[in-house]
Amino acid sequence: MAALLSAGVAFLELHVQKRKPLSWRATHWILLRLAADGVAGYLAYTLLEFAFGDLDWFGSIWSALVAGLVGPALLRSQLSLIGSGDETSAGPAVVFRRLQRYADEAVDDIGANAQSKWIHSKVLPVLDRPGSLDYLVQRADDYLAQLDRLDQVVRDAKREQIRQAAADDTNDALKSRVIVQILLDLKCQRAVRSIVADLRKAPAMAGRG
């Protein structure tokens, strides 16, 4: 159970810390990261069992929960048993840190490539249609106005940023690209997908502004 909990926490961390969705093309790297954290949780439980196995409370579910949560955290903190714990150490914490970083970078690179391909192949061609910019600006502004997870100050600043981008002295294609990137930086890919889907299904709405 400790291993499963550690792996679950690792998956949530990967999902939350990225500005873009996880790509299925990075599945093998995601599984490697989850496996590493799962092993860390299992090792933490084993150490706790060795130290506190004779105590009555240890057999409860709480011991597995604690091990699952603290195992990866201990290794990330570089509490190496060998050496000083710095990058030149050969301890397990350093091995875990390097493995985690390598997997995270691979997941990030694959996800960035997938999102870039999606933007250029699915999003921008639809937004190049005449009149699409007005609809994009209206939808983006309305969406951000209703987004409670952003602070009011941040919401207002991003809405103003979108208005300024729309009023900029450039072509509509570049304006649309800037506005889409603003939304994606805020992890609003669902909103972009919804806007593009509506424009694709009913192109006439773009002409209505």
Coordinates of C-alpha atoms in Angstrom, one line a residue:
M1 CA 0.0 0.0 0.0
A2 CA 2.9 2.4 0.8
A3 CA 4.3 1.8 -2.7
L4 CA 0.9 2.5 -4.3
L5 CA 0.4 5.7 -2.3
S6 CA 3.9 7.0 -3.3
A7 CA 3.2 6.2 -6.9
G8 CA -0.2 8.0 -6.7
V9 CA 1.3 11.1 -5.1
A10 CA 4.0 11.1 -7.8
F11 CA 1.3 11.0 -10.5
L12 CA -0.6 13.9 -9.0
E13 CA 2.7 15.9 -8.7
L14 CA 3.5 15.3 -12.4
H15 CA 0.0 16.4 -13.4
V16 CA -0.2 19.5 -11.2
Q17 CA 3.3 20.9 -11.7
K18 CA 3.1 20.9 -15.5
R19 CA 1.4 23.8 -17.4
K20 CA 0.4 21.3 -20.1
P21 CA -1.3 17.9 -20.0
L22 CA 0.7 14.7 -19.8
S23 CA 1.2 13.1 -23.2
W24 CA 0.5 9.4 -23.7
R25 CA 3.8 9.3 -25.7
A26 CA 5.6 9.8 -22.4
T27 CA 3.8 6.8 -20.7
H28 CA 7.0 4.8 -20.3
W29 CA 8.8 7.7 -18.6
I30 CA 5.7 8.4 -16.4
L31 CA 5.7 4.7 -15.3
L32 CA 9.4 4.9 -14.6
R33 CA 8.8 7.9 -12.3
L34 CA 5.9 6.2 -10.6
A35 CA 7.9 3.0 -10.1
A36 CA 10.8 5.0 -8.6
D37 CA 8.5 6.7 -6.1
G38 CA 6.8 3.4 -5.4
V39 CA 10.1 1.7 -4.6
A40 CA 10.9 4.6 -2.3
G41 CA 7.6 4.2 -0.4
Y42 CA 8.2 0.4 -0.1
L43 CA 11.8 0.9 1.3
A44 CA 10.5 3.5 3.8
Y45 CA 7.9 1.0 5.0
T46 CA 10.5 -1.7 5.3
L47 CA 12.7 0.6 7.4
L48 CA 9.8 1.6 9.6
E49 CA 8.9 -2.0 10.1
F50 CA 12.5 -2.8 11.1
A51 CA 12.5 0.0 13.6
F52 CA 8.9 -0.1 14.9
G53 CA 7.6 -3.5 13.9
D54 CA 7.2 -4.7 17.5
L55 CA 4.9 -1.8 18.4
D56 CA 1.2 -2.4 18.5
W57 CA 0.3 0.6 16.3
F58 CA 2.6 -0.2 13.5
G59 CA 0.4 -2.8 11.8
S60 CA -2.3 -0.2 11.2
I61 CA -3.0 1.5 7.9
W62 CA -1.4 4.7 9.2
S63 CA 2.1 3.2 9.1
A64 CA 1.7 2.4 5.4
L65 CA 0.3 5.9 4.7
V66 CA 3.2 7.5 6.5
A67 CA 5.7 5.4 4.6
G68 CA 4.1 6.2 1.3
L69 CA 4.2 9.9 1.9
V70 CA 7.6 10.3 3.5
G71 CA 9.6 7.7 1.5
P72 CA 10.1 9.8 -1.7
A73 CA 10.3 13.0 0.3
L74 CA 13.3 11.6 2.3
L75 CA 15.1 10.6 -0.8
R76 CA 14.4 14.0 -2.4
S77 CA 15.9 15.7 0.6
Q78 CA 19.1 13.9 -0.2
L79 CA 19.5 12.2 3.2
S80 CA 22.2 9.9 1.8
L81 CA 23.7 7.3 4.0
I82 CA 27.0 7.5 2.1
G83 CA 28.9 10.6 1.6
S84 CA 27.8 14.2 2.3
G85 CA 24.6 14.1 0.3
D86 CA 25.8 16.4 -2.5
E87 CA 25.7 15.7 -6.2
T88 CA 29.0 13.8 -6.0
S89 CA 27.7 11.3 -3.5
A90 CA 27.0 7.7 -4.5
G91 CA 24.1 7.4 -2.0
P92 CA 20.6 6.2 -2.9
A93 CA 19.2 9.7 -2.5
V94 CA 21.4 11.0 -5.3
V95 CA 20.5 8.1 -7.6
F96 CA 16.8 8.7 -7.0
R97 CA 17.2 12.4 -7.5
R98 CA 19.0 11.9 -10.9
L99 CA 16.5 9.3 -12.0
Q100 CA 13.6 11.5 -11.1
R101 CA 15.0 14.5 -12.8
Y102 CA 15.8 12.5 -16.0
A103 CA 12.2 11.1 -16.1
D104 CA 10.7 14.6 -15.3
E105 CA 12.7 16.2 -18.1
A106 CA 11.7 13.5 -20.6
V107 CA 8.0 13.8 -19.7
D108 CA 8.3 17.6 -20.0
D109 CA 10.0 17.5 -23.4
I110 CA 7.5 15.0 -24.8
G111 CA 4.6 17.0 -23.5
A112 CA 5.9 20.2 -24.9
N113 CA 6.4 18.6 -28.3
A114 CA 2.9 17.2 -28.2
Q115 CA 1.3 20.5 -27.2
S116 CA 3.3 22.4 -29.9
K117 CA 2.1 19.9 -32.5
W118 CA -1.5 20.2 -31.3
I119 CA -1.3 24.0 -31.5
H120 CA 0.0 24.2 -35.0
S121 CA -2.1 21.3 -36.5
K122 CA -5.4 21.7 -34.7
V123 CA -5.7 25.2 -33.1
L124 CA -4.1 27.8 -35.3
P125 CA -5.6 26.6 -38.6
V126 CA -9.1 27.1 -37.1
L127 CA -8.2 30.5 -35.7
D128 CA -6.9 31.7 -39.0
R129 CA -10.5 31.8 -40.3
P130 CA -11.8 35.4 -40.8
G131 CA -13.6 36.7 -37.7
S132 CA -12.3 34.0 -35.4
L133 CA -10.2 36.5 -33.4
D134 CA -13.2 38.4 -32.1
Y135 CA -14.8 35.2 -30.9
L136 CA -11.6 34.0 -29.3
V137 CA -11.2 37.3 -27.4
Q138 CA -14.8 37.3 -26.2
R139 CA -14.7 33.6 -25.1
A140 CA -11.3 34.0 -23.4
D141 CA -12.4 37.1 -21.5
D142 CA -15.6 35.5 -20.4
Y143 CA -13.8 32.4 -19.4
L144 CA -11.2 34.1 -17.3
A145 CA -13.9 36.3 -15.6
Q146 CA -15.5 33.1 -14.3
L147 CA -12.3 31.3 -13.3
D148 CA -12.3 31.2 -9.5
R149 CA -9.0 29.4 -9.1
L150 CA -7.2 32.6 -10.2
D151 CA -6.9 35.6 -7.8
Q152 CA -9.0 38.6 -8.8
V153 CA -5.9 40.7 -9.5
V154 CA -4.4 38.0 -11.7
R155 CA -7.7 37.5 -13.5
D156 CA -8.0 41.2 -14.3
A157 CA -4.3 41.4 -15.4
K158 CA -4.7 38.5 -17.8
R159 CA -7.9 39.8 -19.2
E160 CA -6.3 43.1 -19.8
Q161 CA -3.3 41.3 -21.4
I162 CA -5.7 39.6 -23.8
R163 CA -7.3 42.9 -24.7
Q164 CA -4.0 44.5 -25.4
A165 CA -2.9 41.6 -27.5
A166 CA -6.1 41.9 -29.6
A167 CA -5.5 45.6 -30.0
D168 CA -1.9 45.2 -31.0
D169 CA -0.7 46.5 -34.4
T170 CA -0.1 43.0 -35.8
N171 CA -2.0 40.5 -38.0
D172 CA -4.9 38.4 -36.6
A173 CA -3.0 35.2 -36.8
L174 CA -0.2 36.4 -34.5
K175 CA -2.8 38.0 -32.1
S176 CA -4.6 34.7 -31.9
R177 CA -1.4 32.8 -31.2
V178 CA -0.5 35.2 -28.3
I179 CA -3.9 34.9 -26.8
V180 CA -3.9 31.1 -27.0
Q181 CA -0.5 31.0 -25.3
I182 CA -1.8 33.2 -22.5
L183 CA -4.6 30.7 -21.9
L184 CA -2.2 27.7 -22.1
D185 CA 0.2 29.3 -19.6
L186 CA -2.7 29.5 -17.2
K187 CA -3.4 25.7 -17.8
C188 CA -6.6 26.5 -19.6
Q189 CA -6.3 23.9 -22.4
R190 CA -9.9 22.9 -21.9
A191 CA -11.0 26.4 -22.7
V192 CA -8.9 26.5 -25.9
R193 CA -10.2 23.1 -27.0
S194 CA -13.8 24.3 -26.4
I195 CA -13.3 27.5 -28.4
V196 CA -11.7 25.7 -31.3
A197 CA -14.4 23.0 -31.3
D198 CA -17.1 25.6 -31.4
L199 CA -15.4 27.4 -34.3
R200 CA -14.9 24.2 -36.2
K201 CA -18.5 23.0 -35.8
A202 CA -20.1 26.4 -36.5
P203 CA -17.7 28.7 -38.5
A204 CA -20.6 31.2 -39.0
M205 CA -20.4 32.2 -35.4
A206 CA -17.0 33.8 -36.0
G207 CA -18.6 36.2 -38.4
R208 CA -21.1 37.3 -35.8
G209 CA -18.2 38.4 -33.4

